[in-house]
Each structure stands twice: as C-alpha cells, then as structure tokens.
Coordinates of C-alpha atoms in Angstrom, one line a residue:
X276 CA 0.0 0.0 0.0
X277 CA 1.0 3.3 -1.3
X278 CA 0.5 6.6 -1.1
X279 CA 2.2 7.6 -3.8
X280 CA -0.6 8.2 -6.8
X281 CA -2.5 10.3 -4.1
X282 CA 0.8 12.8 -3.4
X283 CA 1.0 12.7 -7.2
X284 CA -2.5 13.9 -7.8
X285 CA -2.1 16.7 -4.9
X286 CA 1.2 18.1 -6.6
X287 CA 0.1 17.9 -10.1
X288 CA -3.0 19.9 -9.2
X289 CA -0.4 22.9 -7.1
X290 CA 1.4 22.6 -10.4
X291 CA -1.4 23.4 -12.4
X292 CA -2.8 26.3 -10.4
X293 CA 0.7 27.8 -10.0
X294 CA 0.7 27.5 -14.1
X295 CA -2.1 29.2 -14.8
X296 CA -1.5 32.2 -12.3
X297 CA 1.7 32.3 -14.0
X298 CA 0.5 32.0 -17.7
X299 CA -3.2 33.9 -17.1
X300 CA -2.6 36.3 -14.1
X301 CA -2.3 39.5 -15.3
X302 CA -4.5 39.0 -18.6
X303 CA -7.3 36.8 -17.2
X304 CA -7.2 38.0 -13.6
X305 CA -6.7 34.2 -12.1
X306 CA -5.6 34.3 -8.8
X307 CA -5.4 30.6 -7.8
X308 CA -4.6 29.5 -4.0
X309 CA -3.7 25.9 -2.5
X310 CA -4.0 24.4 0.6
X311 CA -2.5 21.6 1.9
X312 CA -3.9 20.5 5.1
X313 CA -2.0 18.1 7.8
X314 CA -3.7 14.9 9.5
X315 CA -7.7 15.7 9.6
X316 CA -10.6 15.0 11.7
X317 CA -13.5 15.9 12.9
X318 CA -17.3 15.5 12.1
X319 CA -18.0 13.1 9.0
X320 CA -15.3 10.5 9.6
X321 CA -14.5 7.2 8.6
X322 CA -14.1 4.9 11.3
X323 CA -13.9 1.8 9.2
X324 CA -11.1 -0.2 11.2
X325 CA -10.2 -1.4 8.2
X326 CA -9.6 2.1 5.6
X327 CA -9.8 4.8 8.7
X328 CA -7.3 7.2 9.8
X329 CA -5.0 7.3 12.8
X330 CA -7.8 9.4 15.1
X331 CA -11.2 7.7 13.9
X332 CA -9.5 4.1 14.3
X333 CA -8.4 4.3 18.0
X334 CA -11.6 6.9 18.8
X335 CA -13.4 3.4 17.7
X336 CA -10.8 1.1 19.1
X337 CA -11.0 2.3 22.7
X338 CA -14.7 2.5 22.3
X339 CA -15.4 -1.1 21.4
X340 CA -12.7 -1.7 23.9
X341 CA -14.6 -0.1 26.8
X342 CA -18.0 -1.7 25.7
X343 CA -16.8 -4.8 25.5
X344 CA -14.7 -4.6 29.0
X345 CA -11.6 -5.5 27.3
X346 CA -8.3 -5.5 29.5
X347 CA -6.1 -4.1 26.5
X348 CA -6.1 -2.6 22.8
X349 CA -3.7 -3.5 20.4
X350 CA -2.2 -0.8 18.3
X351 CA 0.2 -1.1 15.3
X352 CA 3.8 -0.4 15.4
X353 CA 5.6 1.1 18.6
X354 CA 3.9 4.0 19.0
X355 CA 6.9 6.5 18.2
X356 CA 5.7 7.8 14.9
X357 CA 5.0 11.4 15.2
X358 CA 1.7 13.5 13.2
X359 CA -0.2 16.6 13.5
X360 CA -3.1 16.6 13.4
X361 CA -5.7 19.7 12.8
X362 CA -9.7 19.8 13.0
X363 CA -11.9 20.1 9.6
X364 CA -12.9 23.0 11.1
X365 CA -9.7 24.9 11.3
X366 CA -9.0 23.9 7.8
X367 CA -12.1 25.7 6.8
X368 CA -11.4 28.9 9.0
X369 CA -8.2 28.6 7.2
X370 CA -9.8 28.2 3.3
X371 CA -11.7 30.9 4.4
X372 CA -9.0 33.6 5.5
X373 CA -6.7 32.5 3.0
X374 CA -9.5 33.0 0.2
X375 CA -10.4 36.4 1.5
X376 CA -7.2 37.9 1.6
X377 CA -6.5 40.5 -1.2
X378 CA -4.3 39.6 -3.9
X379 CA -1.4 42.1 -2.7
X380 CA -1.0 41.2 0.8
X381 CA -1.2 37.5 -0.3
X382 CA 1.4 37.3 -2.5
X383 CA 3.3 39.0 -0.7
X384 CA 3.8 36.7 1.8
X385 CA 4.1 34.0 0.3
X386 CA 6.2 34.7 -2.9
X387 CA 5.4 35.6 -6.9
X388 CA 2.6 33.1 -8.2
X389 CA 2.9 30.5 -6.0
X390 CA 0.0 28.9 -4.5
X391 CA 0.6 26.3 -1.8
X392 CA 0.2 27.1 1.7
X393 CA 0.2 24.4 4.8
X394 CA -2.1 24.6 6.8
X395 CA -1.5 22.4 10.5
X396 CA -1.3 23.0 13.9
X397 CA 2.6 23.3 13.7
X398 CA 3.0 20.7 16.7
X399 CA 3.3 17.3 16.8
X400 CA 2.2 14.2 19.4
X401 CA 3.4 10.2 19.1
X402 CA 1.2 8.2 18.4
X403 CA 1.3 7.1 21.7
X404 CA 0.7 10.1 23.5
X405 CA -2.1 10.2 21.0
X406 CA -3.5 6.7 22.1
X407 CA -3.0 7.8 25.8
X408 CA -5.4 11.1 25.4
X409 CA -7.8 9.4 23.6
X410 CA -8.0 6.7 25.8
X411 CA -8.4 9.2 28.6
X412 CA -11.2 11.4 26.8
X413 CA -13.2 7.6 26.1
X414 CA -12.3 6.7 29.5
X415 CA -11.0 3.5 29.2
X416 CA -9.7 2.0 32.0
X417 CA -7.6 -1.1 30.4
X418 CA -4.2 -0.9 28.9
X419 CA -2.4 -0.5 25.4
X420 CA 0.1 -2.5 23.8
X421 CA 1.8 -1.8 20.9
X422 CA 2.5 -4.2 18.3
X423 CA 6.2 -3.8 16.6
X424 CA 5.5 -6.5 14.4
X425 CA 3.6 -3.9 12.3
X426 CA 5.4 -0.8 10.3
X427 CA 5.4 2.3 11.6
X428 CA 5.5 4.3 8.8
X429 CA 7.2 7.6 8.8
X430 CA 8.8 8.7 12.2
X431 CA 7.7 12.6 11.7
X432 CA 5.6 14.3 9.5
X433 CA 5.1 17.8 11.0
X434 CA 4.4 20.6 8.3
X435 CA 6.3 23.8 7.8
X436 CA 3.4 26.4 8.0
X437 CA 5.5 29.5 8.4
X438 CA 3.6 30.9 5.5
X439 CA 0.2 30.1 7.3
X440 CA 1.2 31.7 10.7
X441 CA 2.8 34.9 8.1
X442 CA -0.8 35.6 7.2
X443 CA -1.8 35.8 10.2
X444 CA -3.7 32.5 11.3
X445 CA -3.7 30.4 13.9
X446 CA -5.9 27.0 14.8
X447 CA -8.3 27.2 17.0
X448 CA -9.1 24.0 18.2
X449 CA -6.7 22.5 20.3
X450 CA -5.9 18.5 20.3
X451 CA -7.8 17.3 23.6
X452 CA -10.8 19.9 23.0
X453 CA -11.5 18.3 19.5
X454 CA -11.0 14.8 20.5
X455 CA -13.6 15.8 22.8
X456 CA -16.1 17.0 20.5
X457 CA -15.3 14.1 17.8
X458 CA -15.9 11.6 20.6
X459 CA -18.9 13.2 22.0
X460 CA -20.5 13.5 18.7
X461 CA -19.9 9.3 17.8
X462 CA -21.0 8.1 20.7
X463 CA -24.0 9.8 19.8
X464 CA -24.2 8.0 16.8
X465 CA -23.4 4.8 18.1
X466 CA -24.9 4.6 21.6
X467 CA -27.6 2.1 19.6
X468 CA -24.6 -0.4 18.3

C-alpha cells in the first residue's frame, strides 16, 4: 500500500494552479490559491477499522474496547511515529481567511505566483501520546500494547506552515478539546450499536 498516486495527484493539481496564475494572471485575472492540510478529523469520519485514519481508528478502538470490557487494545507499530493533526474546522477557518485575503497582501507573503500554503497546527504528538489522550477522553480504564511487528511508517511528518502563521492564522481548536467533541458526537451516533 502506497500513497504515492495520491501525493501525485495533490502536486500535479499545485502545479497546475501555479501555471495558470503564472501563464493567465495579469491577462485573465486568475488568482489561484492551494491548501495543503495536515492529519484531519473531525465531524464526518471514517471509522472503518479497516480504511480509517490514525484518530477515527483508535476513537473506535477504545470504544469497542470499553464496551466490551476489554483489558487491553492492540495498536500497530511502537507508537513512536509522530503526526499533527488539525480539526476540519480549522481547515475551513483557514480556506476561508486565505480566500479572503487581497491579492497584494497575499502574495506578498508568500512569494510571486505560488500557490501552496500548509495549513497544520505546527506541533506534533506520538502516536502514543495520541492513544494515551484518547484513551483518557473515552475513559477506558484497560491498557495499550503496541504491536512492533507492524510498520510504523514515517517517524515525523510535522508541516512547515510558516507561510500560514505569516498571514496571520492560527488554529483554533486544540488536540484534547477536539477529541472531545469528535468523541462526543460518535458516541451519539453509536450509543444504539
């Protein structure tokens, strides 16, 4: 498994945008603008064990876990991986600002007819400091054990959003706080199952 022809798509379409502010800018007006968000969750998730990301598949792994009584939960690798992670929400405050900023200012900050910006949180948490907080926020009183036997994929993968924080924006939402609202919302959803 690969995520190679997804990064492929993303930068072709930065590529193109970039092109076209370069080739149409000043004769057609465009004025494209790309965002590239970090680890996302928040409201609509997939918590498929099976396809879901790192938050919806423990969110769901604890829970099950504290249904069922269970006296651990297994989680791949050895929990030394590193991600950020931002809210859907933030993202969108982020689209928002980024789309409403004039053209000067813009551009400014970020250099002549680019158009990729990062957007993350600009910290990072293990992925066992992540299972730790989200086994708190579920309240689930067993243990975790990691598995090794499983990759662990990159060790870090925190984003370089100095261009973000340049024009002036900032997340919102803090880790624990959206956790909290995630989990709130799915056990709502799945108090019935």
């Amino acid at each position: 498994f690969t995520n190679e022809p997804y990064a492929i798509a993303k930068i072709a379409g930065i590529k193109m945008c970039e092109s076209y502010n370069r080739q149409y800018s000043k004769s057609h007006g465009i004025d494209y603008r790309s965002v590239m968000p970090s680890n996302l969750y928040g409201p609509g998730d997939n918590y498929d064990l099976k396809n879901s990301h790192v938050i919806p598949a423990l969110i769901k792994k604890f829970h099950l876990a504290k249904k069922k009584k269970s006296s651990f939960v297994i989680i791949w690798g050895t929990g030394k991986p590193k991600r950020e992670f931002l809210h859907v929400t933030d993202l969108a405050s982020a689209c928002i600002h980024i789309m409403n900023l004039n053209k000067k200012s813009y551009y400014k900050n970020i250099g002549s007819f680019s158009t990729h910006i990062n957007v993350g949180s600009g910290e990072e948490i293990s992925i066992k400091k992540l299972a730790e907080l989200i086994k708190k926020v579920i309240g689930y009183n067993g243990k975790i054990k990691f598995d090794p036997s499983k990759s662990d994929g990159t060790l870090t993968k925190l984003m370089n959003n100095s261009r973000i924080k340049k024009l002036n924006w900032k997340n919102n939402i803090n880790l624990e706080d959206g956790i909290k609202k995630v989990y709130s919302q799915f056990e709502k959803e799945n108090n019935s199952k």
